[in-house]
């Protein structure tokens, strides 16, 4: 049976921590930033953890 391929879209968007949790970036931080407040942009810049209910699906996309 062939190896499972990693989904390249997921590879670009998610990464794992040392303990196996899934890190993700916030949405709405890529364009149209002029109308957003400094506070909103600052909070969007931080890395977030993926929800526990989605972790299994994301790890499957990453081939883990």
mmCIF file with all atom_site columns, C-alpha atoms in Angstrom:
data_model
loop_
_atom_site.group_PDB
_atom_site.id
_atom_site.type_symbol
_atom_site.label_atom_id
_atom_site.label_alt_id
_atom_site.label_comp_id
_atom_site.label_asym_id
_atom_site.label_entity_id
_atom_site.label_seq_id
_atom_site.pdbx_PDB_ins_code
_atom_site.Cartn_x
_atom_site.Cartn_y
_atom_site.Cartn_z
_atom_site.occupancy
_atom_site.B_iso_or_equiv
_atom_site.pdbx_formal_charge
_atom_site.auth_seq_id
_atom_site.auth_comp_id
_atom_site.auth_asym_id
_atom_site.auth_atom_id
_atom_site.pdbx_PDB_model_num
ATOM 1  C CA . UNK A 1 1  ? 0.000   0.000  0.000  1.00 0.00 ? 1  UNK A CA 1
ATOM 2  C CA . UNK A 1 2  ? 1.398   3.463  -0.851 1.00 0.00 ? 2  UNK A CA 1
ATOM 3  C CA . UNK A 1 3  ? 2.309   6.024  1.777  1.00 0.00 ? 3  UNK A CA 1
ATOM 4  C CA . UNK A 1 4  ? -0.223  8.695  2.752  1.00 0.00 ? 4  UNK A CA 1
ATOM 5  C CA . UNK A 1 5  ? 0.591   12.075 1.262  1.00 0.00 ? 5  UNK A CA 1
ATOM 6  C CA . UNK A 1 6  ? 0.642   15.217 3.381  1.00 0.00 ? 6  UNK A CA 1
ATOM 7  C CA . UNK A 1 7  ? -1.901  17.791 2.215  1.00 0.00 ? 7  UNK A CA 1
ATOM 8  C CA . UNK A 1 8  ? 0.286   20.721 1.178  1.00 0.00 ? 8  UNK A CA 1
ATOM 9  C CA . UNK A 1 9  ? -2.353  23.316 2.097  1.00 0.00 ? 9  UNK A CA 1
ATOM 10 C CA . UNK A 1 10 ? -2.387  22.012 5.672  1.00 0.00 ? 10 UNK A CA 1
ATOM 11 C CA . UNK A 1 11 ? 1.409   21.832 5.757  1.00 0.00 ? 11 UNK A CA 1
ATOM 12 C CA . UNK A 1 12 ? 1.534   25.594 5.072  1.00 0.00 ? 12 UNK A CA 1
ATOM 13 C CA . UNK A 1 13 ? -1.146  26.512 7.616  1.00 0.00 ? 13 UNK A CA 1
ATOM 14 C CA . UNK A 1 14 ? -0.536  24.299 10.663 1.00 0.00 ? 14 UNK A CA 1
ATOM 15 C CA . UNK A 1 15 ? 2.436   23.195 12.728 1.00 0.00 ? 15 UNK A CA 1
ATOM 16 C CA . UNK A 1 16 ? 2.880   21.048 15.814 1.00 0.00 ? 16 UNK A CA 1
ATOM 17 C CA . UNK A 1 17 ? 4.162   22.027 19.236 1.00 0.00 ? 17 UNK A CA 1
ATOM 18 C CA . UNK A 1 18 ? 6.531   19.844 21.206 1.00 0.00 ? 18 UNK A CA 1
ATOM 19 C CA . UNK A 1 19 ? 3.645   18.333 23.158 1.00 0.00 ? 19 UNK A CA 1
ATOM 20 C CA . UNK A 1 20 ? 1.699   17.482 19.982 1.00 0.00 ? 20 UNK A CA 1
ATOM 21 C CA . UNK A 1 21 ? -0.837  20.315 19.976 1.00 0.00 ? 21 UNK A CA 1
ATOM 22 C CA . UNK A 1 22 ? -1.645  21.989 16.656 1.00 0.00 ? 22 UNK A CA 1
ATOM 23 C CA . UNK A 1 23 ? -0.682  25.654 16.171 1.00 0.00 ? 23 UNK A CA 1
ATOM 24 C CA . UNK A 1 24 ? -2.564  27.887 13.741 1.00 0.00 ? 24 UNK A CA 1
ATOM 25 C CA . UNK A 1 25 ? -2.648  31.534 12.710 1.00 0.00 ? 25 UNK A CA 1
ATOM 26 C CA . UNK A 1 26 ? -5.619  33.849 13.047 1.00 0.00 ? 26 UNK A CA 1
ATOM 27 C CA . UNK A 1 27 ? -7.707  34.770 10.027 1.00 0.00 ? 27 UNK A CA 1
ATOM 28 C CA . UNK A 1 28 ? -8.289  38.402 8.904  1.00 0.00 ? 28 UNK A CA 1
ATOM 29 C CA . UNK A 1 29 ? -4.648  39.460 9.248  1.00 0.00 ? 29 UNK A CA 1
ATOM 30 C CA . UNK A 1 30 ? -3.564  39.415 5.613  1.00 0.00 ? 30 UNK A CA 1
ATOM 31 C CA . UNK A 1 31 ? -5.168  42.420 3.906  1.00 0.00 ? 31 UNK A CA 1
ATOM 32 C CA . UNK A 1 32 ? -7.525  45.385 4.416  1.00 0.00 ? 32 UNK A CA 1
ATOM 33 C CA . UNK A 1 33 ? -5.638  46.254 7.583  1.00 0.00 ? 33 UNK A CA 1
ATOM 34 C CA . UNK A 1 34 ? -6.181  50.028 7.408  1.00 0.00 ? 34 UNK A CA 1
ATOM 35 C CA . UNK A 1 35 ? -9.693  49.882 8.878  1.00 0.00 ? 35 UNK A CA 1
ATOM 36 C CA . UNK A 1 36 ? -8.688  47.540 11.706 1.00 0.00 ? 36 UNK A CA 1
ATOM 37 C CA . UNK A 1 37 ? -7.530  48.952 15.024 1.00 0.00 ? 37 UNK A CA 1
ATOM 38 C CA . UNK A 1 38 ? -4.008  48.504 16.362 1.00 0.00 ? 38 UNK A CA 1
ATOM 39 C CA . UNK A 1 39 ? -5.362  46.342 19.161 1.00 0.00 ? 39 UNK A CA 1
ATOM 40 C CA . UNK A 1 40 ? -7.194  44.064 16.729 1.00 0.00 ? 40 UNK A CA 1
ATOM 41 C CA . UNK A 1 41 ? -4.127  43.661 14.484 1.00 0.00 ? 41 UNK A CA 1
ATOM 42 C CA . UNK A 1 42 ? -1.878  43.026 17.490 1.00 0.00 ? 42 UNK A CA 1
ATOM 43 C CA . UNK A 1 43 ? -4.178  40.310 18.819 1.00 0.00 ? 43 UNK A CA 1
ATOM 44 C CA . UNK A 1 44 ? -4.474  38.690 15.383 1.00 0.00 ? 44 UNK A CA 1
ATOM 45 C CA . UNK A 1 45 ? -0.685  38.489 15.101 1.00 0.00 ? 45 UNK A CA 1
ATOM 46 C CA . UNK A 1 46 ? -0.415  35.989 17.977 1.00 0.00 ? 46 UNK A CA 1
ATOM 47 C CA . UNK A 1 47 ? -0.396  32.262 17.302 1.00 0.00 ? 47 UNK A CA 1
ATOM 48 C CA . UNK A 1 48 ? -3.454  30.311 18.450 1.00 0.00 ? 48 UNK A CA 1
ATOM 49 C CA . UNK A 1 49 ? -3.996  26.650 19.253 1.00 0.00 ? 49 UNK A CA 1
ATOM 50 C CA . UNK A 1 50 ? -6.337  24.587 17.134 1.00 0.00 ? 50 UNK A CA 1
ATOM 51 C CA . UNK A 1 51 ? -9.560  23.497 18.844 1.00 0.00 ? 51 UNK A CA 1
ATOM 52 C CA . UNK A 1 52 ? -9.385  20.036 20.381 1.00 0.00 ? 52 UNK A CA 1
ATOM 53 C CA . UNK A 1 53 ? -12.328 18.802 18.284 1.00 0.00 ? 53 UNK A CA 1
ATOM 54 C CA . UNK A 1 54 ? -10.442 19.700 15.079 1.00 0.00 ? 54 UNK A CA 1
ATOM 55 C CA . UNK A 1 55 ? -7.033  18.309 16.093 1.00 0.00 ? 55 UNK A CA 1
ATOM 56 C CA . UNK A 1 56 ? -7.694  14.774 14.853 1.00 0.00 ? 56 UNK A CA 1
ATOM 57 C CA . UNK A 1 57 ? -8.763  16.019 11.415 1.00 0.00 ? 57 UNK A CA 1
ATOM 58 C CA . UNK A 1 58 ? -5.809  18.408 11.071 1.00 0.00 ? 58 UNK A CA 1
ATOM 59 C CA . UNK A 1 59 ? -3.319  15.728 12.113 1.00 0.00 ? 59 UNK A CA 1
ATOM 60 C CA . UNK A 1 60 ? -4.791  13.416 9.461  1.00 0.00 ? 60 UNK A CA 1
ATOM 61 C CA . UNK A 1 61 ? -4.228  16.127 6.841  1.00 0.00 ? 61 UNK A CA 1
ATOM 62 C CA . UNK A 1 62 ? -0.639  16.478 8.049  1.00 0.00 ? 62 UNK A CA 1
ATOM 63 C CA . UNK A 1 63 ? -0.138  12.709 7.775  1.00 0.00 ? 63 UNK A CA 1
ATOM 64 C CA . UNK A 1 64 ? 0.422   12.158 11.492 1.00 0.00 ? 64 UNK A CA 1
#
